[in-house]
PDB file of C-alpha atoms in Angstrom:
ATOM      1  CA  MET A   1      95.892   4.167 108.979  1.00 29.00           C
ATOM      2  CA  SER A   2      96.307   7.176 106.674  1.00 35.00           C
ATOM      3  CA  GLU A   3      99.193   9.533 106.951  1.00 37.00           C
ATOM      4  CA  GLU A   4      96.790  12.368 107.978  1.00 34.00           C
ATOM      5  CA  ARG A   5      95.540  10.185 110.889  1.00 31.00           C
ATOM      6  CA  ALA A   6      99.040   9.196 111.907  1.00 35.00           C
ATOM      7  CA  TRP A   7      99.952  12.936 111.895  1.00 30.00           C
ATOM      8  CA  ARG A   8      96.914  13.827 113.965  1.00 29.00           C
ATOM      9  CA  ARG A   9      98.048  11.232 116.593  1.00 31.00           C
ATOM     10  CA  GLY A  10     101.274  13.180 117.172  1.00 35.00           C
ATOM     11  CA  GLY A  11     104.321  14.561 115.287  1.00 40.00           C
ATOM     12  CA  SER A  12     104.720  14.475 111.628  1.00 48.00           C
ATOM     13  CA  GLY A  13     103.440  10.899 111.350  1.00 61.00           C
ATOM     14  CA  VAL A  14     106.361   9.549 109.495  1.00 72.00           C
ATOM     15  CA  GLU A  15     107.641   7.551 112.260  1.00 63.00           C
ATOM     16  CA  GLY A  16     104.516   5.876 113.193  1.00 60.00           C
ATOM     17  CA  ASN A  17     103.125   5.305 109.630  1.00 73.00           C
ATOM     18  CA  VAL A  18     103.912   1.704 108.273  1.00 68.00           C
ATOM     19  CA  ARG A  19     104.422   3.136 104.747  1.00 73.00           C
ATOM     20  CA  THR A  20     107.034   5.776 105.792  1.00 80.00           C
ATOM     21  CA  ALA A  21     108.655   4.517 108.972  1.00 80.00           C
ATOM     22  CA  ALA A  22     111.509   2.450 107.404  1.00 81.00           C
ATOM     23  CA  VAL A  23     112.426   5.393 105.011  1.00 90.00           C
ATOM     24  CA  TRP A  24     112.322   8.002 107.836  1.00 91.00           C
ATOM     25  CA  SER A  25     114.661   5.670 109.928  1.00 88.00           C
ATOM     26  CA  GLN A  26     117.264   6.048 107.238  1.00 91.00           C
ATOM     27  CA  VAL A  27     116.746   9.699 106.549  1.00 96.00           C
ATOM     28  CA  ARG A  28     116.945  10.557 110.264  1.00 95.00           C
ATOM     29  CA  ALA A  29     120.173   8.533 110.605  1.00 94.00           C
ATOM     30  CA  LEU A  30     121.682  10.177 107.446  1.00 97.00           C
ATOM     31  CA  SER A  31     120.598  13.707 108.617  1.00 97.00           C
ATOM     32  CA  GLU A  32     122.132  13.170 112.110  1.00 97.00           C
ATOM     33  CA  SER A  33     125.306  11.957 110.673  1.00 96.00           C
ATOM     34  CA  ARG A  34     125.644  14.752 108.224  1.00 97.00           C
ATOM     35  CA  GLN A  35     124.880  17.438 110.997  1.00 97.00           C
ATOM     36  CA  ARG A  36     127.663  16.030 113.107  1.00 97.00           C
ATOM     37  CA  GLU A  37     130.142  15.953 110.155  1.00 96.00           C
ATOM     38  CA  LEU A  38     129.150  19.706 109.217  1.00 97.00           C
ATOM     39  CA  SER A  39     128.713  20.853 112.694  1.00 98.00           C
ATOM     40  CA  ARG A  40     125.490  22.749 111.763  1.00 98.00           C
ATOM     41  CA  PRO A  41     121.908  22.078 110.886  1.00 98.00           C
ATOM     42  CA  LEU A  42     121.295  20.955 107.226  1.00 98.00           C
ATOM     43  CA  ARG A  43     119.864  22.836 104.395  1.00 98.00           C
ATOM     44  CA  VAL A  44     117.242  20.434 103.109  1.00 98.00           C
ATOM     45  CA  LEU A  45     114.995  20.493  99.920  1.00 98.00           C
ATOM     46  CA  ASP A  46     112.046  18.087  99.653  1.00 97.00           C
ATOM     47  CA  LEU A  47     111.147  17.818  95.939  1.00 97.00           C
ATOM     48  CA  GLY A  48     107.489  16.777  95.584  1.00 96.00           C
ATOM     49  CA  GLY A  49     107.245  16.818  99.325  1.00 94.00           C
ATOM     50  CA  GLY A  50     103.366  17.308  99.177  1.00 89.00           C
ATOM     51  CA  THR A  51     101.636  17.814 102.547  1.00 88.00           C
ATOM     52  CA  GLY A  52     105.033  17.996 104.421  1.00 91.00           C
ATOM     53  CA  GLY A  53     105.207  14.938 106.711  1.00 91.00           C
ATOM     54  CA  LEU A  54     109.000  14.481 106.001  1.00 94.00           C
ATOM     55  CA  ALA A  55     109.547  18.200 105.952  1.00 95.00           C
ATOM     56  CA  VAL A  56     108.135  18.688 109.594  1.00 94.00           C
ATOM     57  CA  ALA A  57     109.992  15.777 110.888  1.00 93.00           C
ATOM     58  CA  LEU A  58     113.352  17.225 109.518  1.00 96.00           C
ATOM     59  CA  ALA A  59     112.496  20.692 110.733  1.00 96.00           C
ATOM     60  CA  GLU A  60     111.767  19.371 114.235  1.00 93.00           C
ATOM     61  CA  GLN A  61     115.358  18.095 114.191  1.00 94.00           C
ATOM     62  CA  GLY A  62     116.568  21.671 113.592  1.00 96.00           C
ATOM     63  CA  HIS A  63     117.150  21.733 109.853  1.00 98.00           C
ATOM     64  CA  THR A  64     115.935  24.286 107.390  1.00 97.00           C
ATOM     65  CA  VAL A  65     113.646  22.764 104.850  1.00 97.00           C
ATOM     66  CA  THR A  66     112.209  24.012 101.561  1.00 97.00           C
ATOM     67  CA  VAL A  67     109.273  22.088 100.118  1.00 97.00           C
ATOM     68  CA  VAL A  68     108.920  22.178  96.323  1.00 97.00           C
ATOM     69  CA  ASP A  69     105.639  20.803  94.992  1.00 96.00           C
ATOM     70  CA  PRO A  70     103.402  21.572  92.014  1.00 96.00           C
ATOM     71  CA  SER A  71     100.166  20.975  93.738  1.00 95.00           C
ATOM     72  CA  PRO A  72      98.571  24.064  95.498  1.00 95.00           C
ATOM     73  CA  ASP A  73      96.300  21.729  97.356  1.00 95.00           C
ATOM     74  CA  ALA A  74      99.237  19.913  98.761  1.00 94.00           C
ATOM     75  CA  LEU A  75     100.936  23.080  99.666  1.00 95.00           C
ATOM     76  CA  ALA A  76      97.754  24.261 101.529  1.00 94.00           C
ATOM     77  CA  SER A  77      97.679  21.031 103.562  1.00 93.00           C
ATOM     78  CA  LEU A  78     101.447  21.653 104.294  1.00 94.00           C
ATOM     79  CA  SER A  79     100.584  25.152 105.546  1.00 92.00           C
ATOM     80  CA  ARG A  80      97.929  23.803 107.915  1.00 91.00           C
ATOM     81  CA  ARG A  81     100.344  21.219 109.142  1.00 91.00           C
ATOM     82  CA  VAL A  82     103.255  23.691 109.552  1.00 90.00           C
ATOM     83  CA  ALA A  83     100.932  25.942 111.518  1.00 88.00           C
ATOM     84  CA  GLU A  84     100.675  23.426 114.312  1.00 84.00           C
ATOM     85  CA  SER A  85     104.359  22.569 114.442  1.00 86.00           C
ATOM     86  CA  ASP A  86     107.058  24.109 116.635  1.00 87.00           C
ATOM     87  CA  ALA A  87     109.291  24.126 113.592  1.00 89.00           C
ATOM     88  CA  ALA A  88     107.178  26.579 111.479  1.00 91.00           C
ATOM     89  CA  SER A  89     109.892  29.097 111.111  1.00 93.00           C
ATOM     90  CA  ARG A  90     112.329  26.602 109.570  1.00 96.00           C
ATOM     91  CA  ILE A  91     109.915  25.480 106.882  1.00 96.00           C
ATOM     92  CA  SER A  92     109.146  27.246 103.530  1.00 95.00           C
ATOM     93  CA  ALA A  93     107.082  26.106 100.503  1.00 95.00           C
ATOM     94  CA  VAL A  94     107.307  26.874  96.920  1.00 95.00           C
ATOM     95  CA  GLN A  95     104.986  25.824  94.069  1.00 96.00           C
ATOM     96  CA  GLY A  96     107.207  24.244  91.373  1.00 96.00           C
ATOM     97  CA  ASP A  97     108.918  21.127  90.184  1.00 95.00           C
ATOM     98  CA  ALA A  98     112.326  19.820  89.128  1.00 94.00           C
ATOM     99  CA  ASP A  99     112.249  22.242  86.040  1.00 93.00           C
ATOM    100  CA  THR A 100     112.082  25.343  88.394  1.00 93.00           C
ATOM    101  CA  LEU A 101     114.568  24.218  90.965  1.00 93.00           C
ATOM    102  CA  ALA A 102     117.303  26.534  89.527  1.00 88.00           C
ATOM    103  CA  GLY A 103     115.144  29.521  90.278  1.00 91.00           C
ATOM    104  CA  THR A 104     114.078  28.295  93.722  1.00 89.00           C
ATOM    105  CA  VAL A 105     117.489  27.674  95.292  1.00 93.00           C
ATOM    106  CA  GLU A 106     121.153  28.602  94.656  1.00 95.00           C
ATOM    107  CA  PRO A 107     123.135  25.987  92.811  1.00 96.00           C
ATOM    108  CA  GLY A 108     125.292  23.836  95.086  1.00 97.00           C
ATOM    109  CA  SER A 109     123.558  25.134  98.231  1.00 97.00           C
ATOM    110  CA  ILE A 110     121.536  22.059  99.424  1.00 98.00           C
ATOM    111  CA  ASP A 111     123.016  19.473 101.955  1.00 98.00           C
ATOM    112  CA  LEU A 112     120.318  16.897 101.608  1.00 98.00           C
ATOM    113  CA  LEU A 113     117.615  16.560  98.828  1.00 98.00           C
ATOM    114  CA  CYS A 114     114.675  14.199  99.312  1.00 98.00           C
ATOM    115  CA  CYS A 115     112.844  12.938  96.291  1.00 98.00           C
ATOM    116  CA  HIS A 116     110.289  10.483  97.533  1.00 97.00           C
ATOM    117  CA  GLY A 117     107.539   9.029  95.310  1.00 95.00           C
ATOM    118  CA  THR A 118     108.357  11.679  92.720  1.00 97.00           C
ATOM    119  CA  LEU A 119     110.817  10.349  90.103  1.00 98.00           C
ATOM    120  CA  GLU A 120     108.154   7.813  88.712  1.00 97.00           C
ATOM    121  CA  TYR A 121     105.923  10.692  87.797  1.00 96.00           C
ATOM    122  CA  VAL A 122     108.315  13.182  86.133  1.00 96.00           C
ATOM    123  CA  GLU A 123     108.360  13.409  82.286  1.00 95.00           C
ATOM    124  CA  ASP A 124     112.277  12.853  82.029  1.00 97.00           C
ATOM    125  CA  PRO A 125     113.750  11.158  85.124  1.00 97.00           C
ATOM    126  CA  THR A 126     117.339  11.527  83.763  1.00 97.00           C
ATOM    127  CA  ALA A 127     116.888  15.299  83.375  1.00 97.00           C
ATOM    128  CA  THR A 128     115.342  15.477  86.959  1.00 97.00           C
ATOM    129  CA  LEU A 129     118.416  13.809  88.438  1.00 98.00           C
ATOM    130  CA  ALA A 130     120.670  16.131  86.671  1.00 97.00           C
ATOM    131  CA  ARG A 131     118.742  19.115  88.024  1.00 97.00           C
ATOM    132  CA  ILE A 132     118.873  17.643  91.456  1.00 98.00           C
ATOM    133  CA  ALA A 133     122.642  17.394  91.238  1.00 98.00           C
ATOM    134  CA  GLU A 134     123.000  20.952  90.290  1.00 97.00           C
ATOM    135  CA  VAL A 135     121.321  22.268  93.527  1.00 97.00           C
ATOM    136  CA  LEU A 136     123.188  19.822  95.800  1.00 98.00           C
ATOM    137  CA  ALA A 137     126.466  20.926  97.309  1.00 97.00           C
ATOM    138  CA  PRO A 138     129.544  18.811  96.543  1.00 95.00           C
ATOM    139  CA  GLY A 139     129.294  15.856  98.917  1.00 97.00           C
ATOM    140  CA  GLY A 140     125.573  16.510  99.355  1.00 98.00           C
ATOM    141  CA  HIS A 141     123.318  13.579  99.729  1.00 98.00           C
ATOM    142  CA  LEU A 142     120.103  12.535  97.769  1.00 98.00           C
ATOM    143  CA  SER A 143     117.520  10.368  99.479  1.00 98.00           C
ATOM    144  CA  LEU A 144     115.480   8.898  96.656  1.00 98.00           C
ATOM    145  CA  VAL A 145     112.400   6.605  97.004  1.00 97.00           C
ATOM    146  CA  THR A 146     110.788   5.355  93.904  1.00 97.00           C
ATOM    147  CA  ALA A 147     108.561   2.501  92.687  1.00 97.00           C
ATOM    148  CA  GLN A 148     110.324  -0.804  91.990  1.00 95.00           C
ATOM    149  CA  ARG A 149     109.372  -3.123  89.096  1.00 96.00           C
ATOM    150  CA  VAL A 150     109.643  -6.503  90.832  1.00 94.00           C
ATOM    151  CA  ALA A 151     106.849  -5.827  93.430  1.00 93.00           C
ATOM    152  CA  ALA A 152     104.272  -4.944  90.696  1.00 95.00           C
ATOM    153  CA  VAL A 153     105.084  -8.307  88.846  1.00 96.00           C
ATOM    154  CA  LEU A 154     104.599 -10.359  92.106  1.00 93.00           C
ATOM    155  CA  ALA A 155     101.387  -8.408  93.080  1.00 92.00           C
ATOM    156  CA  ARG A 156      99.729  -8.806  89.639  1.00 95.00           C
ATOM    157  CA  ALA A 157     100.726 -12.514  89.544  1.00 96.00           C
ATOM    158  CA  ILE A 158      99.311 -13.123  93.128  1.00 92.00           C
ATOM    159  CA  ALA A 159      96.046 -11.454  91.958  1.00 93.00           C
ATOM    160  CA  GLY A 160      95.801 -14.010  89.110  1.00 97.00           C
ATOM    161  CA  ARG A 161      96.507 -11.286  86.368  1.00 98.00           C
ATOM    162  CA  PHE A 162      99.284 -13.188  84.758  1.00 98.00           C
ATOM    163  CA  ASP A 163      98.970 -11.169  81.552  1.00 98.00           C
ATOM    164  CA  GLN A 164      99.582  -8.031  83.622  1.00 98.00           C
ATOM    165  CA  ALA A 165     102.405  -9.557  85.397  1.00 98.00           C
ATOM    166  CA  LYS A 166     104.101 -10.368  82.135  1.00 98.00           C
ATOM    167  CA  ALA A 167     103.561  -6.845  80.917  1.00 98.00           C
ATOM    168  CA  ALA A 168     105.117  -5.204  84.168  1.00 98.00           C
ATOM    169  CA  LEU A 169     108.042  -7.871  83.831  1.00 98.00           C
ATOM    170  CA  THR A 170     108.723  -7.161  80.100  1.00 98.00           C
ATOM    171  CA  SER A 171     107.691  -3.570  79.422  1.00 97.00           C
ATOM    172  CA  ALA A 172     110.384  -0.769  79.189  1.00 96.00           C
ATOM    173  CA  ASP A 173     108.582   1.316  81.864  1.00 97.00           C
ATOM    174  CA  GLY A 174     107.509  -1.402  84.220  1.00 98.00           C
ATOM    175  CA  ARG A 175     103.779  -0.803  83.822  1.00 98.00           C
ATOM    176  CA  TRP A 176     101.181  -3.633  83.672  1.00 97.00           C
ATOM    177  CA  GLY A 177      98.799  -1.846  81.357  1.00 97.00           C
ATOM    178  CA  ASP A 178      97.058   1.278  80.299  1.00 96.00           C
ATOM    179  CA  ASP A 179      95.109   1.450  83.552  1.00 97.00           C
ATOM    180  CA  ASP A 180      98.123   1.252  85.778  1.00 97.00           C
ATOM    181  CA  PRO A 181      98.157   4.376  87.970  1.00 96.00           C
ATOM    182  CA  ILE A 182     102.100   4.553  88.143  1.00 97.00           C
ATOM    183  CA  PRO A 183     103.553   6.036  84.994  1.00 97.00           C
ATOM    184  CA  ARG A 184     106.777   4.026  85.365  1.00 97.00           C
ATOM    185  CA  ARG A 185     108.691   1.675  87.663  1.00 98.00           C
ATOM    186  CA  PHE A 186     112.422   1.119  87.964  1.00 97.00           C
ATOM    187  CA  ASP A 187     114.906  -1.708  88.411  1.00 96.00           C
ATOM    188  CA  ARG A 188     117.767  -1.188  90.887  1.00 93.00           C
ATOM    189  CA  ASP A 189     120.525  -1.652  88.385  1.00 94.00           C
ATOM    190  CA  GLU A 190     118.915   0.980  86.168  1.00 96.00           C
ATOM    191  CA  LEU A 191     118.636   3.577  88.932  1.00 97.00           C
ATOM    192  CA  ALA A 192     122.199   2.943  90.026  1.00 96.00           C
ATOM    193  CA  GLU A 193     123.324   3.626  86.461  1.00 97.00           C
ATOM    194  CA  MET A 194     121.218   6.782  86.145  1.00 98.00           C
ATOM    195  CA  LEU A 195     122.567   8.092  89.381  1.00 98.00           C
ATOM    196  CA  THR A 196     126.143   7.403  88.078  1.00 98.00           C
ATOM    197  CA  ARG A 197     125.397   9.246  84.942  1.00 98.00           C
ATOM    198  CA  ALA A 198     124.063  12.260  86.995  1.00 98.00           C
ATOM    199  CA  GLY A 199     127.170  12.480  89.119  1.00 98.00           C
ATOM    200  CA  PHE A 200     126.317  10.405  92.048  1.00 98.00           C
ATOM    201  CA  SER A 201     127.707   7.558  93.976  1.00 98.00           C
ATOM    202  CA  THR A 202     125.098   5.107  95.332  1.00 97.00           C
ATOM    203  CA  LEU A 203     125.858   4.522  99.067  1.00 96.00           C
ATOM    204  CA  GLU A 204     122.995   2.173  99.977  1.00 93.00           C
ATOM    205  CA  ALA A 205     119.752   0.664  98.432  1.00 92.00           C
ATOM    206  CA  ARG A 206     116.925  -0.936 100.443  1.00 90.00           C
ATOM    207  CA  GLY A 207     113.611  -2.182  99.444  1.00 90.00           C
ATOM    208  CA  VAL A 208     110.703  -0.517 101.461  1.00 90.00           C
ATOM    209  CA  ARG A 209     107.094  -1.210 101.806  1.00 89.00           C
ATOM    210  CA  LEU A 210     107.647  -4.989 101.541  1.00 86.00           C
ATOM    211  CA  PHE A 211     104.349  -5.808 103.523  1.00 85.00           C
ATOM    212  CA  SER A 212     102.476  -2.594 104.237  1.00 80.00           C
ATOM    213  CA  ASP A 213     101.020  -2.347 100.758  1.00 78.00           C
ATOM    214  CA  LEU A 214      99.846  -5.999 100.872  1.00 76.00           C
ATOM    215  CA  VAL A 215      98.492  -6.388 104.406  1.00 80.00           C
ATOM    216  CA  PRO A 216      94.811  -5.421 104.740  1.00 79.00           C
ATOM    217  CA  SER A 217      94.228  -2.259 106.921  1.00 78.00           C
ATOM    218  CA  ALA A 218      92.026  -4.350 109.293  1.00 82.00           C
ATOM    219  CA  PHE A 219      95.047  -6.268 110.487  1.00 85.00           C
ATOM    220  CA  VAL A 220      96.990  -3.197 111.641  1.00 82.00           C
ATOM    221  CA  ASP A 221      94.147  -1.205 113.351  1.00 82.00           C
ATOM    222  CA  SER A 222      95.788  -1.444 116.916  1.00 87.00           C
ATOM    223  CA  ASP A 223      98.921   0.159 118.159  1.00 84.00           C
ATOM    224  CA  ALA A 224     100.353  -3.198 118.854  1.00 89.00           C
ATOM    225  CA  GLU A 225      99.621  -4.645 115.425  1.00 88.00           C
ATOM    226  CA  ARG A 226     101.137  -1.508 113.781  1.00 83.00           C
ATOM    227  CA  ALA A 227     104.243  -1.717 115.889  1.00 85.00           C
ATOM    228  CA  ALA A 228     104.673  -5.368 115.000  1.00 89.00           C
ATOM    229  CA  LEU A 229     104.292  -4.672 111.338  1.00 87.00           C
ATOM    230  CA  LEU A 230     106.700  -1.670 111.517  1.00 83.00           C
ATOM    231  CA  GLU A 231     109.311  -3.964 113.281  1.00 85.00           C
ATOM    232  CA  LEU A 232     108.838  -6.679 110.534  1.00 87.00           C
ATOM    233  CA  GLU A 233     109.199  -3.977 107.770  1.00 83.00           C
ATOM    234  CA  GLU A 234     112.445  -2.610 109.477  1.00 81.00           C
ATOM    235  CA  ILE A 235     113.989  -5.975 109.835  1.00 82.00           C
ATOM    236  CA  ALA A 236     113.134  -7.176 106.223  1.00 79.00           C
ATOM    237  CA  ALA A 237     114.325  -3.852 104.737  1.00 75.00           C
ATOM    238  CA  ALA A 238     117.782  -4.349 106.315  1.00 75.00           C
ATOM    239  CA  ASP A 239     118.087  -7.869 105.411  1.00 67.00           C
ATOM    240  CA  GLU A 240     119.486  -7.597 101.959  1.00 61.00           C
ATOM    241  CA  GLY A 241     122.051 -10.457 102.101  1.00 62.00           C
ATOM    242  CA  ARG A 242     120.488 -13.461 103.923  1.00 70.00           C
ATOM    243  CA  THR A 243     117.024 -13.740 102.444  1.00 76.00           C
ATOM    244  CA  GLY A 244     116.843 -11.027  99.748  1.00 78.00           C
ATOM    245  CA  LEU A 245     113.511  -9.846 101.036  1.00 82.00           C
ATOM    246  CA  SER A 246     114.661  -6.237 100.621  1.00 77.00           C
ATOM    247  CA  GLY A 247     114.678  -6.642  96.920  1.00 84.00           C
ATOM    248  CA  LEU A 248     110.826  -7.314  96.846  1.00 87.00           C
ATOM    249  CA  GLY A 249     109.599  -4.022  98.250  1.00 90.00           C
ATOM    250  CA  ALA A 250     106.965  -2.026  96.446  1.00 93.00           C
ATOM    251  CA  ALA A 251     109.611   0.857  96.508  1.00 95.00           C
ATOM    252  CA  VAL A 252     113.312   1.111  96.774  1.00 95.00           C
ATOM    253  CA  HIS A 253     115.130   3.635  98.837  1.00 95.00           C
ATOM    254  CA  LEU A 254     118.504   4.736  97.518  1.00 97.00           C
ATOM    255  CA  VAL A 255     120.911   7.042  99.384  1.00 97.00           C
ATOM    256  CA  ALA A 256     123.432   8.639  97.116  1.00 98.00           C
ATOM    257  CA  ARG A 257     126.258  11.268  97.435  1.00 98.00           C
ATOM    258  CA  ARG A 258     126.996  13.956  94.948  1.00 97.00           C
ATOM    259  CA  ASP A 259     130.607  13.428  93.726  1.00 93.00           C
TER     260      ASP A 259
END
């Protein structure tokens, strides 16, 4: 089921979408915890927030959300989604990217910044993390979701493309070739080091999309099948120590705090 179809079925779609549910579960828990600590709704920035599934979900919790995205088409879709939401007054959209953040929000003013599926596409990930740190308040949190190398290696090997699996494993950017649609993938230790250099403390790291990128859509066509896959994804993502499955996700979700 596409994100658009999930949204049409009700709400923002992030909770019932097999590709976003595990991440949303963590973001929701984090935002609720921070709201209790601060005794007020959060000021949230969604960098590369696209069509706004996450933004609407957070605004429906009562938070004020600014979506920054370079695509006018994505922002137009966001406007249509927001128009059908009860939280429209708490969402704003700005065309831009990490390079324009300083002109979009006050430095040190953001409580929670979400950067999901964006870091692998920026020209300079290290510079992007530094700009994110600048707009976060001291003690503010970053929710970072980005592509993970290990899953690409396994996927290419399972497909019988051992040359591409080797390339993904050994290349500096985690790509399997010139036709790879992802500009770069990361290793967890590399991400943790980048976050430390940018002034963050990593609080949690979980693999996500362990199965949803591999299971054919025909197998999750019903509500019951989708619910079963969602449950499996959530259990596997949380199971870091016993089986190590969390390390095999197509993406990794890191939660970090600005020092």
